[in-house]
Short mmCIF file of N, CA, C and O in Angstrom, two decimals:
data_model
loop_
_atom_site.label_atom_id
_atom_site.label_comp_id
_atom_site.label_asym_id
_atom_site.label_seq_id
_atom_site.Cartn_x
_atom_site.Cartn_y
_atom_site.Cartn_z
N MET A 22 101.64 -122.56 -187.35
CA MET A 22 102.02 -121.95 -186.23
C MET A 22 103.52 -122.34 -186.05
O MET A 22 104.20 -121.03 -185.72
N LYS A 23 104.46 -123.81 -186.05
CA LYS A 23 105.82 -123.97 -186.03
C LYS A 23 106.71 -122.53 -186.42
O LYS A 23 108.15 -122.39 -186.68
N PRO A 24 105.34 -122.33 -187.75
CA PRO A 24 106.50 -121.18 -189.18
C PRO A 24 106.76 -120.37 -188.89
O PRO A 24 108.34 -119.73 -189.35
N THR A 25 106.18 -119.49 -187.51
CA THR A 25 106.28 -118.35 -188.05
C THR A 25 106.93 -118.30 -186.14
O THR A 25 107.95 -117.87 -186.16
N ILE A 26 107.72 -119.11 -185.54
CA ILE A 26 107.74 -119.05 -183.92
C ILE A 26 109.94 -119.92 -185.05
O ILE A 26 110.75 -118.80 -184.15
N SER A 27 109.85 -120.54 -186.25
CA SER A 27 110.60 -120.35 -186.71
C SER A 27 111.00 -119.30 -187.12
O SER A 27 113.21 -118.77 -187.31
N VAL A 28 110.87 -117.54 -188.04
CA VAL A 28 111.55 -117.42 -188.69
C VAL A 28 111.38 -116.09 -187.48
O VAL A 28 112.17 -115.27 -187.65
N ILE A 29 110.21 -116.12 -186.77
CA ILE A 29 111.14 -114.97 -185.68
C ILE A 29 112.66 -115.36 -184.72
O ILE A 29 112.93 -114.90 -184.70
N ALA A 30 112.87 -116.25 -184.62
CA ALA A 30 113.80 -117.48 -183.28
C ALA A 30 114.90 -116.50 -185.00
O ALA A 30 116.05 -116.28 -184.37
N PHE A 31 114.70 -116.86 -186.22
CA PHE A 31 115.62 -117.41 -186.72
C PHE A 31 116.01 -115.12 -187.66
O PHE A 31 117.27 -114.92 -187.14
N ALA A 32 115.08 -113.81 -187.44
CA ALA A 32 115.03 -112.97 -186.98
C ALA A 32 115.80 -112.44 -185.83
O ALA A 32 117.20 -111.13 -185.62
N ALA A 33 115.58 -113.35 -184.87
CA ALA A 33 117.17 -113.27 -182.89
C ALA A 33 117.42 -112.71 -183.87
O ALA A 33 118.62 -112.05 -183.25
N LEU A 34 117.80 -113.60 -184.22
CA LEU A 34 119.30 -114.93 -184.65
C LEU A 34 120.21 -113.83 -185.04
O LEU A 34 121.01 -113.33 -184.86
N PHE A 35 119.10 -113.41 -186.55
CA PHE A 35 120.21 -112.71 -187.38
C PHE A 35 120.15 -110.76 -186.55
O PHE A 35 121.70 -110.31 -186.63
N ALA A 36 119.32 -110.73 -185.47
CA ALA A 36 119.37 -109.53 -184.89
C ALA A 36 120.72 -109.13 -184.15
O ALA A 36 122.03 -108.68 -183.82
N CYS A 37 120.77 -109.76 -183.90
CA CYS A 37 121.41 -110.32 -182.34
C CYS A 37 123.20 -111.02 -183.48
O CYS A 37 123.90 -110.29 -182.56
N SER A 38 123.41 -111.00 -184.16
CA SER A 38 124.85 -111.76 -184.66
C SER A 38 125.12 -109.94 -185.45
O SER A 38 126.07 -109.55 -185.57
N ALA A 39 123.86 -109.62 -185.92
CA ALA A 39 124.51 -108.29 -186.50
C ALA A 39 124.75 -107.54 -185.88
O ALA A 39 125.59 -106.54 -186.30
N ALA A 40 124.38 -107.42 -183.88
CA ALA A 40 125.04 -106.31 -183.62
C ALA A 40 126.11 -106.51 -182.80
O ALA A 40 126.84 -105.67 -182.39
N GLN A 41 126.23 -107.86 -183.07
CA GLN A 41 127.91 -108.17 -182.24
C GLN A 41 129.05 -107.83 -183.83
O GLN A 41 129.83 -106.92 -183.68
N ALA A 42 128.67 -107.81 -184.71
CA ALA A 42 128.87 -107.47 -185.93
C ALA A 42 129.92 -106.40 -185.51
O ALA A 42 130.61 -105.79 -186.43
N ALA A 43 128.78 -105.07 -185.34
CA ALA A 43 128.94 -103.91 -185.72
C ALA A 43 129.50 -103.15 -184.04
O ALA A 43 130.41 -102.29 -183.95
N ASP A 44 129.57 -104.12 -182.98
CA ASP A 44 130.81 -103.89 -181.75
C ASP A 44 132.52 -103.62 -182.11
O ASP A 44 132.44 -103.06 -181.59
N VAL A 45 132.98 -105.10 -183.96
CA VAL A 45 133.88 -105.49 -184.05
C VAL A 45 133.91 -104.35 -184.43
O VAL A 45 133.88 -103.79 -185.69
N GLN A 46 135.42 -103.23 -184.20
CA GLN A 46 136.29 -101.99 -184.47
C GLN A 46 137.78 -102.51 -184.40
O GLN A 46 138.32 -102.75 -184.16
N GLU A 47 138.20 -102.12 -185.80
CA GLU A 47 139.53 -101.73 -186.11
C GLU A 47 140.26 -100.56 -185.15
O GLU A 47 139.93 -100.47 -185.86
N ARG A 48 141.19 -101.17 -185.05
CA ARG A 48 141.90 -100.68 -184.13
C ARG A 48 143.28 -100.56 -185.74
O ARG A 48 143.14 -101.00 -185.46
N ALA A 49 143.11 -98.95 -185.93
CA ALA A 49 145.12 -98.64 -186.44
C ALA A 49 145.58 -97.81 -186.17
O ALA A 49 145.57 -97.11 -185.21
N SER A 50 147.14 -98.32 -186.31
CA SER A 50 147.97 -97.76 -186.26
C SER A 50 149.17 -97.09 -187.16
O SER A 50 147.83 -96.84 -188.43
N PHE A 51 149.24 -95.44 -186.32
CA PHE A 51 150.05 -94.47 -187.84
C PHE A 51 151.17 -94.36 -187.30
O PHE A 51 151.08 -94.31 -186.19
N CYS A 52 152.39 -94.17 -188.19
CA CYS A 52 153.44 -93.05 -187.73
C CYS A 52 153.88 -92.52 -188.94
O CYS A 52 153.30 -92.43 -189.68
N GLY A 53 154.11 -90.91 -188.48
CA GLY A 53 154.02 -89.95 -189.72
C GLY A 53 154.40 -88.44 -189.22
O GLY A 53 153.86 -88.35 -187.69
N THR A 54 153.50 -87.14 -190.25
CA THR A 54 154.06 -86.57 -189.60
C THR A 54 153.08 -85.70 -189.90
O THR A 54 151.65 -86.23 -191.01
N VAL A 55 152.55 -84.47 -188.72
CA VAL A 55 151.51 -85.02 -188.50
C VAL A 55 151.75 -83.18 -189.97
O VAL A 55 152.36 -82.40 -189.70
N VAL A 56 149.78 -82.89 -190.65
CA VAL A 56 150.33 -82.36 -190.94
C VAL A 56 148.29 -81.56 -191.53
O VAL A 56 147.12 -81.84 -190.28
N SER A 57 147.38 -80.20 -192.03
CA SER A 57 146.68 -80.10 -192.16
C SER A 57 146.23 -80.72 -193.15
O SER A 57 146.22 -80.88 -194.23
N GLY A 58 144.66 -80.39 -193.26
CA GLY A 58 143.91 -80.34 -194.20
C GLY A 58 143.90 -79.62 -195.28
O GLY A 58 143.69 -78.66 -194.75
N VAL A 59 143.04 -79.73 -195.67
CA VAL A 59 141.99 -78.65 -196.60
C VAL A 59 140.70 -78.10 -195.67
O VAL A 59 140.80 -76.79 -195.86
N GLU A 60 140.59 -78.30 -194.96
CA GLU A 60 139.27 -77.76 -194.50
C GLU A 60 139.96 -77.23 -192.81
O GLU A 60 140.84 -78.47 -192.70
N ALA A 61 139.15 -76.47 -192.25
CA ALA A 61 139.73 -75.40 -191.61
C ALA A 61 140.35 -76.00 -190.60
O ALA A 61 139.38 -77.35 -189.88
N LYS A 62 141.17 -76.47 -189.30
CA LYS A 62 141.36 -77.41 -187.83
C LYS A 62 141.58 -78.93 -188.23
O LYS A 62 141.10 -80.06 -187.23
N CYS A 63 141.72 -79.24 -189.70
CA CYS A 63 141.69 -81.27 -190.06
C CYS A 63 143.26 -80.91 -189.69
O CYS A 63 143.82 -80.24 -190.04
N LEU A 64 143.06 -82.41 -189.12
CA LEU A 64 144.39 -82.75 -188.44
C LEU A 64 145.20 -84.57 -189.40
O LEU A 64 143.62 -84.86 -189.36
N LEU A 65 146.01 -85.31 -189.75
CA LEU A 65 146.27 -85.53 -191.12
C LEU A 65 147.34 -85.98 -190.63
O LEU A 65 148.51 -85.16 -190.53
N VAL A 66 147.78 -87.74 -190.54
CA VAL A 66 148.42 -87.91 -189.82
C VAL A 66 149.72 -89.19 -192.01
O VAL A 66 148.68 -89.89 -191.96
N LYS A 67 150.33 -87.97 -192.55
CA LYS A 67 150.76 -89.04 -193.55
C LYS A 67 151.32 -89.81 -193.09
O LYS A 67 153.10 -89.34 -192.84
N GLY A 68 151.80 -91.35 -193.24
CA GLY A 68 153.04 -91.78 -193.36
C GLY A 68 153.63 -91.73 -194.24
O GLY A 68 154.44 -91.08 -196.16
N SER A 69 155.74 -91.84 -193.84
CA SER A 69 156.84 -91.83 -194.59
C SER A 69 156.66 -93.51 -195.88
O SER A 69 157.48 -93.28 -196.41
N MET A 70 155.62 -93.75 -195.34
CA MET A 70 156.11 -95.18 -196.63
C MET A 70 155.53 -95.12 -197.79
O MET A 70 153.76 -94.76 -198.05
N VAL A 71 156.16 -95.48 -198.98
CA VAL A 71 155.33 -95.12 -200.04
C VAL A 71 153.84 -96.51 -200.37
O VAL A 71 154.14 -97.76 -200.04
N GLY A 72 152.49 -95.71 -200.60
CA GLY A 72 151.45 -95.98 -200.33
C GLY A 72 150.89 -95.93 -198.57
O GLY A 72 149.56 -96.66 -198.42
N ALA A 73 151.42 -95.58 -197.91
CA ALA A 73 150.56 -95.81 -196.71
C ALA A 73 149.36 -94.43 -196.58
O ALA A 73 149.87 -93.54 -196.81
N PRO A 74 148.51 -95.00 -195.93
CA PRO A 74 147.68 -94.28 -195.88
C PRO A 74 147.36 -93.47 -195.29
O PRO A 74 148.50 -93.15 -194.68
N LEU A 75 146.13 -92.12 -195.16
CA LEU A 75 146.07 -90.69 -195.42
C LEU A 75 145.37 -90.53 -194.19
O LEU A 75 144.61 -91.76 -193.93
N TYR A 76 145.92 -91.00 -192.75
CA TYR A 76 144.65 -90.76 -191.69
C TYR A 76 144.09 -90.05 -190.69
O TYR A 76 145.12 -88.50 -190.06
N ASN A 77 143.23 -89.27 -190.41
CA ASN A 77 142.36 -88.24 -189.55
C ASN A 77 142.68 -88.15 -188.83
O ASN A 77 141.59 -89.27 -187.85
N ILE A 78 143.36 -87.69 -188.26
CA ILE A 78 143.44 -87.78 -186.74
C ILE A 78 142.13 -86.31 -185.86
O ILE A 78 143.10 -84.88 -184.74
N SER A 79 141.91 -85.81 -186.78
CA SER A 79 140.74 -84.38 -186.24
C SER A 79 140.57 -84.73 -184.41
O SER A 79 140.33 -82.89 -183.97
N SER A 80 139.52 -85.77 -184.44
CA SER A 80 139.55 -85.41 -183.47
C SER A 80 140.72 -86.32 -182.18
O SER A 80 140.16 -86.42 -180.21
N ALA A 81 141.61 -86.03 -181.88
CA ALA A 81 142.78 -86.68 -181.91
C ALA A 81 142.56 -85.03 -180.30
O ALA A 81 142.59 -83.81 -179.82
N HIS A 82 142.91 -85.82 -178.90
CA HIS A 82 142.74 -84.61 -177.48
C HIS A 82 144.17 -85.02 -176.50
O HIS A 82 143.63 -86.56 -176.19
N PRO A 83 145.95 -84.60 -176.33
CA PRO A 83 145.39 -82.94 -176.75
C PRO A 83 146.26 -83.18 -178.57
O PRO A 83 146.10 -84.47 -179.13
N ARG A 84 145.82 -81.40 -179.35
CA ARG A 84 145.95 -82.24 -180.75
C ARG A 84 147.84 -82.11 -181.05
O ARG A 84 147.86 -80.53 -180.79
N PRO A 85 148.15 -82.90 -181.28
CA PRO A 85 149.43 -82.76 -182.01
C PRO A 85 149.53 -81.49 -182.52
O PRO A 85 149.42 -81.49 -182.92
N ARG A 86 151.17 -80.44 -183.12
CA ARG A 86 151.18 -79.20 -184.26
C ARG A 86 151.31 -80.16 -184.86
O ARG A 86 152.46 -80.96 -185.16
N LEU A 87 151.49 -78.96 -185.64
CA LEU A 87 152.11 -79.15 -187.48
C LEU A 87 153.07 -79.54 -187.24
O LEU A 87 154.27 -78.98 -186.83
N GLY A 88 153.12 -80.13 -188.15
CA GLY A 88 154.58 -80.54 -188.37
C GLY A 88 155.89 -82.20 -186.98
O GLY A 88 156.48 -81.92 -187.34
N SER A 89 155.19 -82.47 -186.52
CA SER A 89 155.65 -82.99 -185.63
C SER A 89 155.41 -83.91 -186.17
O SER A 89 154.70 -85.49 -186.78
N MET A 90 156.47 -85.58 -185.40
CA MET A 90 156.79 -86.53 -185.38
C MET A 90 156.13 -87.38 -184.77
O MET A 90 155.51 -87.60 -183.65
N ILE A 91 154.58 -87.96 -185.03
CA ILE A 91 154.16 -89.31 -183.54
C ILE A 91 153.49 -90.67 -184.11
O ILE A 91 153.26 -91.14 -185.05
N THR A 92 153.45 -91.19 -183.33
CA THR A 92 152.70 -92.71 -183.95
C THR A 92 151.74 -93.01 -182.88
O THR A 92 152.09 -92.66 -181.64
N GLY A 93 150.85 -93.95 -183.22
CA GLY A 93 149.05 -93.72 -182.98
C GLY A 93 148.90 -94.92 -182.88
O GLY A 93 148.68 -95.47 -183.84
N SER A 94 147.70 -94.97 -182.17
CA SER A 94 146.39 -95.37 -183.24
C SER A 94 145.21 -94.91 -181.96
O SER A 94 145.31 -94.01 -181.68
N GLY A 95 144.10 -95.45 -183.55
CA GLY A 95 142.73 -95.34 -183.63
C GLY A 95 141.72 -96.45 -183.92
O GLY A 95 141.97 -97.62 -184.68
N ILE A 96 140.97 -95.47 -183.31
CA ILE A 96 139.14 -96.77 -184.44
C ILE A 96 139.09 -95.96 -185.65
O ILE A 96 138.11 -95.14 -185.29
N ALA A 97 139.66 -97.54 -186.28
CA ALA A 97 139.19 -96.95 -187.60
C ALA A 97 136.98 -96.60 -187.97
O ALA A 97 136.69 -97.72 -187.31
N GLY A 98 136.80 -95.98 -188.84
CA GLY A 98 135.35 -95.73 -188.73
C GLY A 98 135.33 -95.00 -188.09
O GLY A 98 133.63 -94.84 -188.31
N GLY A 99 135.26 -93.78 -188.14
CA GLY A 99 134.63 -91.99 -187.73
C GLY A 99 133.94 -91.28 -188.66
O GLY A 99 133.74 -92.19 -189.94
N VAL A 100 133.28 -91.03 -188.29
CA VAL A 100 132.91 -89.48 -189.29
C VAL A 100 133.36 -88.68 -188.98
O VAL A 100 134.04 -88.03 -187.76
N SER A 101 133.73 -87.24 -190.18
CA SER A 101 134.25 -86.52 -189.98
C SER A 101 133.76 -85.01 -191.19
O SER A 101 133.32 -86.38 -192.92
N THR A 102 133.99 -83.68 -190.95
CA THR A 102 133.95 -83.04 -192.98
C THR A 102 135.08 -83.33 -193.05
O THR A 102 134.70 -82.25 -193.73
N CYS A 103 135.81 -83.00 -192.46
CA CYS A 103 136.95 -83.15 -192.85
C CYS A 103 137.28 -83.67 -194.57
O CYS A 103 138.60 -83.04 -195.51
N MET A 104 137.38 -84.62 -194.91
CA MET A 104 136.51 -85.22 -196.36
C MET A 104 138.29 -85.82 -197.04
O MET A 104 138.67 -85.88 -198.32
N GLN A 105 138.99 -86.48 -195.96
CA GLN A 105 140.06 -86.76 -196.19
C GLN A 105 140.93 -87.94 -195.11
O GLN A 105 139.98 -87.77 -193.91
N GLY A 106 140.74 -88.83 -195.88
CA GLY A 106 141.55 -90.06 -194.65
C GLY A 106 141.25 -90.75 -194.38
O GLY A 106 139.71 -90.78 -194.29
N VAL A 107 141.56 -91.67 -193.40
CA VAL A 107 140.75 -92.75 -192.63
C VAL A 107 140.41 -91.89 -190.93
O VAL A 107 141.44 -91.79 -190.79
N VAL A 108 138.99 -91.56 -191.23
CA VAL A 108 138.96 -90.93 -190.02
C VAL A 108 138.83 -92.64 -188.68
O VAL A 108 138.31 -93.31 -188.87
N LEU A 109 139.77 -91.52 -187.67
CA LEU A 109 140.16 -92.23 -185.80
C LEU A 109 139.56 -91.16 -185.65
O LEU A 109 138.87 -90.77 -185.37
N THR A 110 138.84 -92.29 -184.52
CA THR A 110 139.25 -91.58 -183.05
C THR A 110 139.01 -92.92 -182.25
O THR A 110 140.22 -93.44 -182.35
N ASP A 111 138.77 -91.90 -180.37
CA ASP A 111 139.39 -93.41 -179.20
C ASP A 111 141.38 -92.43 -179.73
O ASP A 111 141.79 -94.54 -179.49
N ILE A 112 141.39 -92.24 -180.10
CA ILE A 112 142.98 -91.85 -180.58
C ILE A 112 144.47 -91.83 -179.53
O ILE A 112 143.95 -90.82 -178.35
N THR A 113 145.05 -92.21 -179.18
CA THR A 113 146.11 -92.72 -178.15
C THR A 113 147.49 -91.55 -179.06
O THR A 113 147.52 -93.01 -180.56
N TRP A 114 148.46 -91.57 -179.05
CA TRP A 114 149.60 -90.70 -179.54
C TRP A 114 150.47 -89.82 -179.18
O TRP A 114 149.87 -90.02 -177.63
N HIS A 115 152.14 -90.50 -179.50
CA HIS A 115 152.84 -89.78 -178.69
C HIS A 115 154.07 -89.27 -179.46
O HIS A 115 154.13 -90.02 -180.75
N HIS A 116 155.07 -88.96 -178.69
CA HIS A 116 155.68 -88.84 -180.46
C HIS A 116 157.23 -89.52 -180.37
O HIS A 116 157.13 -90.12 -179.76
N ALA A 117 157.37 -89.06 -181.81
CA ALA A 117 158.23 -89.79 -182.67
C ALA A 117 160.01 -90.08 -182.93
O ALA A 117 159.39 -88.25 -183.69
N ALA A 118 160.05 -90.31 -182.90
CA ALA A 118 161.74 -89.74 -183.45
C ALA A 118 161.86 -89.88 -184.24
O ALA A 118 162.65 -89.63 -185.61
N ALA A 119 161.79 -90.97 -185.82
CA ALA A 119 161.48 -91.71 -185.97
C ALA A 119 160.65 -93.22 -186.93
O ALA A 119 160.38 -93.80 -185.90
N CYS A 120 160.05 -93.17 -187.76
CA CYS A 120 158.52 -93.98 -187.91
C CYS A 120 159.84 -95.06 -188.48
O CYS A 120 161.06 -95.65 -189.25
N PRO A 121 159.33 -96.51 -187.70
CA PRO A 121 160.58 -97.85 -187.95
C PRO A 121 159.51 -98.35 -190.12
O PRO A 121 158.17 -97.13 -190.68
N LEU A 122 160.42 -99.04 -190.05
CA LEU A 122 160.90 -98.57 -191.44
C LEU A 122 159.49 -100.17 -192.35
O LEU A 122 159.71 -99.66 -193.67
N ASP A 123 159.30 -100.66 -191.46
CA ASP A 123 158.74 -101.99 -191.77
C ASP A 123 156.87 -101.23 -192.14
O ASP A 123 157.14 -99.95 -191.30
N SER A 124 155.65 -101.82 -192.32
CA SER A 124 154.82 -101.56 -191.99
C SER A 124 154.20 -101.58 -191.91
O SER A 124 152.91 -101.07 -191.28
N LYS A 125 153.75 -102.07 -189.84
CA LYS A 125 153.54 -101.41 -189.37
C LYS A 125 153.72 -100.62 -188.14
O LYS A 125 155.67 -100.88 -187.74
N ALA A 126 154.05 -99.86 -186.87
CA ALA A 126 153.69 -98.64 -186.56
C ALA A 126 154.23 -98.96 -185.49
O ALA A 126 155.27 -97.82 -185.01
N HIS A 127 154.54 -99.41 -184.73
CA HIS A 127 154.41 -99.88 -183.44
C HIS A 127 154.22 -101.74 -183.40
O HIS A 127 153.21 -102.29 -183.58
#
């Protein structure tokens, strides 16, 4: 009987730690020019630094205009039909005159 209780206790602890890991969400910062994606209504931010990631900001509300320079952040790991860039959700952004020269957006 004791091995069964140990297995159940271990399973419960494992489930709790997995649930906590799923709650941790990584916030990504970006700065760059808003460009259109290859799919309709897809918005992306292309950073000005060489090797900067491409961010999918299609779920941003309000939606920034194409060609505008913006800076902001969002939670990485969403789902999109755009098939491009790191998908962000819970996006906050504002217009920027320029992007910083270092690798941090703000």
